PDB file of C-alpha atoms in Angstrom:
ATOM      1  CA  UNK D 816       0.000   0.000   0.000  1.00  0.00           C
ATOM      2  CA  UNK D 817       1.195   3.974  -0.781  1.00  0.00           C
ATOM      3  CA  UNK D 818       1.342   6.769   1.614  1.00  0.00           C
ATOM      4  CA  UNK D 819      -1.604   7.906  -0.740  1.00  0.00           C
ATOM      5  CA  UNK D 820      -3.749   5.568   0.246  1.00  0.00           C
ATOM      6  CA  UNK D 821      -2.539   5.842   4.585  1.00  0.00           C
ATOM      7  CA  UNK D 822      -3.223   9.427   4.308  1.00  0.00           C
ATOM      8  CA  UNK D 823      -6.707   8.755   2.927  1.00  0.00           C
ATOM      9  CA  UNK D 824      -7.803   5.912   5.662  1.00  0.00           C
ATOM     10  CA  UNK D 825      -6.238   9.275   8.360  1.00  0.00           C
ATOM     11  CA  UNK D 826      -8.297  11.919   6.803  1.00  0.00           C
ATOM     12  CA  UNK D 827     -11.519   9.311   7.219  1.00  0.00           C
ATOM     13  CA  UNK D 828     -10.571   8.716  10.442  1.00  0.00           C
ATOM     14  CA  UNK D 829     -10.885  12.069  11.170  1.00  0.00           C
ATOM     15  CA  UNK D 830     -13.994  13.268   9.394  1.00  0.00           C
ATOM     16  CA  UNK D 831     -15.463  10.410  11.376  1.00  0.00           C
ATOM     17  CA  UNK D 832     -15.185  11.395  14.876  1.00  0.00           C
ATOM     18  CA  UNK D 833     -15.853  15.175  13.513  1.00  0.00           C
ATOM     19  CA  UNK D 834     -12.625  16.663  13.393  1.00  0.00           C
ATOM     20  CA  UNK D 835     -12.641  20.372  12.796  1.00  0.00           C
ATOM     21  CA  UNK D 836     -10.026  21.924  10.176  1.00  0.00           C
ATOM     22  CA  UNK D 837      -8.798  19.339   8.210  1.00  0.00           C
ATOM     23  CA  UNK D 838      -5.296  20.423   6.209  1.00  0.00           C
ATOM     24  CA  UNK D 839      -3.051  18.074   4.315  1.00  0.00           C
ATOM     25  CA  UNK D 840       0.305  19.198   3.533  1.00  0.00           C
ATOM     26  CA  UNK D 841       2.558  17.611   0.829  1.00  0.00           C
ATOM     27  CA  UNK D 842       5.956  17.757   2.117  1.00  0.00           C
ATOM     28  CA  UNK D 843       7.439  14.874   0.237  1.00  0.00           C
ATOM     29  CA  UNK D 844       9.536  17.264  -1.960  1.00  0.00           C
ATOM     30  CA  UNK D 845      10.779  19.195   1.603  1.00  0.00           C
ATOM     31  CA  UNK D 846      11.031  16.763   4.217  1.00  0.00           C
ATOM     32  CA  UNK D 847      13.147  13.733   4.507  1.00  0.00           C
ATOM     33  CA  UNK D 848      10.997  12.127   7.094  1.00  0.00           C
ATOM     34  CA  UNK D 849       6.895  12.185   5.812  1.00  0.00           C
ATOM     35  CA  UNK D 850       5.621  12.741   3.070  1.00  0.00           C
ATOM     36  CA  UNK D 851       2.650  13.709   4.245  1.00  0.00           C
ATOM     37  CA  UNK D 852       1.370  15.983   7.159  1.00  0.00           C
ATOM     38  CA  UNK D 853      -1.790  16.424   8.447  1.00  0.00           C
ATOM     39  CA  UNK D 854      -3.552  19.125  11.359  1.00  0.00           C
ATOM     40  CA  UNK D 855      -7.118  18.317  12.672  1.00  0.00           C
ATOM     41  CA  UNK D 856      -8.348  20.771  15.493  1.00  0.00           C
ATOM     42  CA  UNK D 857     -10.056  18.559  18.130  1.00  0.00           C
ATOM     43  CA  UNK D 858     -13.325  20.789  20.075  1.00  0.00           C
ATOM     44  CA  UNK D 859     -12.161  19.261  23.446  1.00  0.00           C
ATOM     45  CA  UNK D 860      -9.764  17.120  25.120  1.00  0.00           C
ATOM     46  CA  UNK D 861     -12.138  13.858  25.493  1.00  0.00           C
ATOM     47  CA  UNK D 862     -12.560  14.430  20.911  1.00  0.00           C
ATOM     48  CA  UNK D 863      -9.247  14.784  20.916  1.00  0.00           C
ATOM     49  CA  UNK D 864      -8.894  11.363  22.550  1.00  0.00           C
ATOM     50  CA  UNK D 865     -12.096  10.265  20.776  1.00  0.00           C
ATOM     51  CA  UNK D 866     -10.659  10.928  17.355  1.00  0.00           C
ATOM     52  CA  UNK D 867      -7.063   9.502  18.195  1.00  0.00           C
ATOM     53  CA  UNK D 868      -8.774   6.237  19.127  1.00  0.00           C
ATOM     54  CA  UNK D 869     -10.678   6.144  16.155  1.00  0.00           C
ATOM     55  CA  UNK D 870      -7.307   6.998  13.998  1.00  0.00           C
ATOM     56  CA  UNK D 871      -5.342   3.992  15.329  1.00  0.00           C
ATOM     57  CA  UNK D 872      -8.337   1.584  14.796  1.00  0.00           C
ATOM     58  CA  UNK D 873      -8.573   2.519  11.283  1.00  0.00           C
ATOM     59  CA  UNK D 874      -4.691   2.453  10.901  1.00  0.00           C
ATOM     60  CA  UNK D 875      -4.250  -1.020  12.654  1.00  0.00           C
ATOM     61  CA  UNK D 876      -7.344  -2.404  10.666  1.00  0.00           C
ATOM     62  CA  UNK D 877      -5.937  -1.627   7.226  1.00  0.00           C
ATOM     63  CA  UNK D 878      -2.202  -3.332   8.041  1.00  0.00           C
ATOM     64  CA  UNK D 879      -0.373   0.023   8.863  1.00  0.00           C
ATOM     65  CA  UNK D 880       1.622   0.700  11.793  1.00  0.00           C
ATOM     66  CA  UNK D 881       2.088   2.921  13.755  1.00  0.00           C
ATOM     67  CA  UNK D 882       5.395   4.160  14.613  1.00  0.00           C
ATOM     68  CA  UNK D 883       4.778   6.675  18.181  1.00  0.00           C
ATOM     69  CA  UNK D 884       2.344   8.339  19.694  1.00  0.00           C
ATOM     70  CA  UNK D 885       3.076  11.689  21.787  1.00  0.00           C
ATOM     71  CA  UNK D 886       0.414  13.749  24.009  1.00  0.00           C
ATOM     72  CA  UNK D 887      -2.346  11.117  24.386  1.00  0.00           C
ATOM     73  CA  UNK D 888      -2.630  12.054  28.338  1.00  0.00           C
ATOM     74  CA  UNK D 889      -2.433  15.788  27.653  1.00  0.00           C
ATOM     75  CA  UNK D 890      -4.988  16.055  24.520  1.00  0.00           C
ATOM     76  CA  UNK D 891      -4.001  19.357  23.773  1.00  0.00           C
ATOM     77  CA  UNK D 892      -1.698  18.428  21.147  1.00  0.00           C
ATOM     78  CA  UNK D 893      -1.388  14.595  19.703  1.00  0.00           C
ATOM     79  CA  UNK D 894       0.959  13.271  17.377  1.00  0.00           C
ATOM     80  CA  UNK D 895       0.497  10.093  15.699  1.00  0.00           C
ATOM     81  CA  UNK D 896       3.418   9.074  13.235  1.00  0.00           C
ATOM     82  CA  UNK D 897       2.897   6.644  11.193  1.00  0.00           C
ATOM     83  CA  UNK D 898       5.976   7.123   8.905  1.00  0.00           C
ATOM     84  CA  UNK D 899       5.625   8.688   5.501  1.00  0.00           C
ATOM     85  CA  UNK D 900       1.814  10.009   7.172  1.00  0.00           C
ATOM     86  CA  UNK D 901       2.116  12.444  10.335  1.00  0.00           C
ATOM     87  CA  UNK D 902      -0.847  13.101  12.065  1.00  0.00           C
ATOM     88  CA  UNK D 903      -1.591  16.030  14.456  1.00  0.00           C
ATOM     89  CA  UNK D 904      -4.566  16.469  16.621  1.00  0.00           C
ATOM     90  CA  UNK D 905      -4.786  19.866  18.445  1.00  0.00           C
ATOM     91  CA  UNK D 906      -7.155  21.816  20.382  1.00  0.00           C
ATOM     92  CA  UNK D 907      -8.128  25.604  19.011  1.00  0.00           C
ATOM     93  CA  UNK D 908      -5.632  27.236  21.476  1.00  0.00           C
ATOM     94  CA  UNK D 909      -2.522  24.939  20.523  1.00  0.00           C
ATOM     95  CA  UNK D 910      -2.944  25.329  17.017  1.00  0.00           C
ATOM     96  CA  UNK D 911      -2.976  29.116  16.988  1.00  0.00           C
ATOM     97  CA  UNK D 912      -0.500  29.231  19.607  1.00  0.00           C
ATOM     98  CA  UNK D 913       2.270  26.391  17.542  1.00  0.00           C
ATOM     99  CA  UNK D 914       1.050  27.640  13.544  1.00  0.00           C
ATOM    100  CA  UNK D 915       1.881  24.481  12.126  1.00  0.00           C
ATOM    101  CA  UNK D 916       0.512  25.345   8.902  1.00  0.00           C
ATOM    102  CA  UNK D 917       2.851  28.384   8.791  1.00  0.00           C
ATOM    103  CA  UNK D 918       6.346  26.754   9.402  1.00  0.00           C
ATOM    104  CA  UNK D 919       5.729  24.664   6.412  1.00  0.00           C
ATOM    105  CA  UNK D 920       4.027  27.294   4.023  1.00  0.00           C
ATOM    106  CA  UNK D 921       1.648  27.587   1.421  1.00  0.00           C
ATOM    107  CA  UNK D 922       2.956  25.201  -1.048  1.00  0.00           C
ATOM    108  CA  UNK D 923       2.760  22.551   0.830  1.00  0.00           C
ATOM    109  CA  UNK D 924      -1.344  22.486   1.206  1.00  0.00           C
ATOM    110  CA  UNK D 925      -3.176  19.972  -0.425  1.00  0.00           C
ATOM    111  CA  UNK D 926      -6.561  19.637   1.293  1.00  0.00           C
ATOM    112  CA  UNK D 927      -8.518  22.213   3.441  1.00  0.00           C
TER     113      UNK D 927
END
């Protein structure tokens, strides 16, 4: 299976347990570990965990792996690598505080 299809069974995943904010960036051509990076706002702490739950179920049931998971007992901020897909779960104040979407420019978006 291609990162392609990973980074479509995450951005399901998401829409599922109604992530807010969806953005894909393509940073294949800029980074030399993902090729793919994704922010999802989470409306509270308990979605946040919600929607990480529901991310590795959907990774683990279509043979990917996941490589780490940081911030699962803070839910502000969650990180879920899964190699050439990143995934990053945030609440509204952590993603305006951290700008993700910023370090990596416009270029790189894909999917709003």
């Amino acid at each position: 299976m291609e990162s392609t299809d990973l980074k479509t069974i995450c951005y399901s995943a998401l829409e599922d347990r109604k992530a807010q904010d969806i953005l894909i960036l393509d940073i294949k051509d800029i980074s030399d570990f993902a090729h793919w990076f994704i922010i999802a706002t989470a409306s509270s702490s308990t979605n946040a965990k919600a929607i990480s739950n529901r991310l590795l179920e959907s990774i683990n049931l279509s043979n990917y792996h996941v490589l780490g998971i940081e911030g699962q007992d803070d839910s502000e901020w969650i990180l879920v690598d899964c190699g050439d897909v990143v995934v990053n779960i945030m609440q509204q104040d952590a993603r305006e505080f951290y700008d993700l979407e910023s370090l990596w420019g416009e270029k790189t978006l894909i999917s709003a």
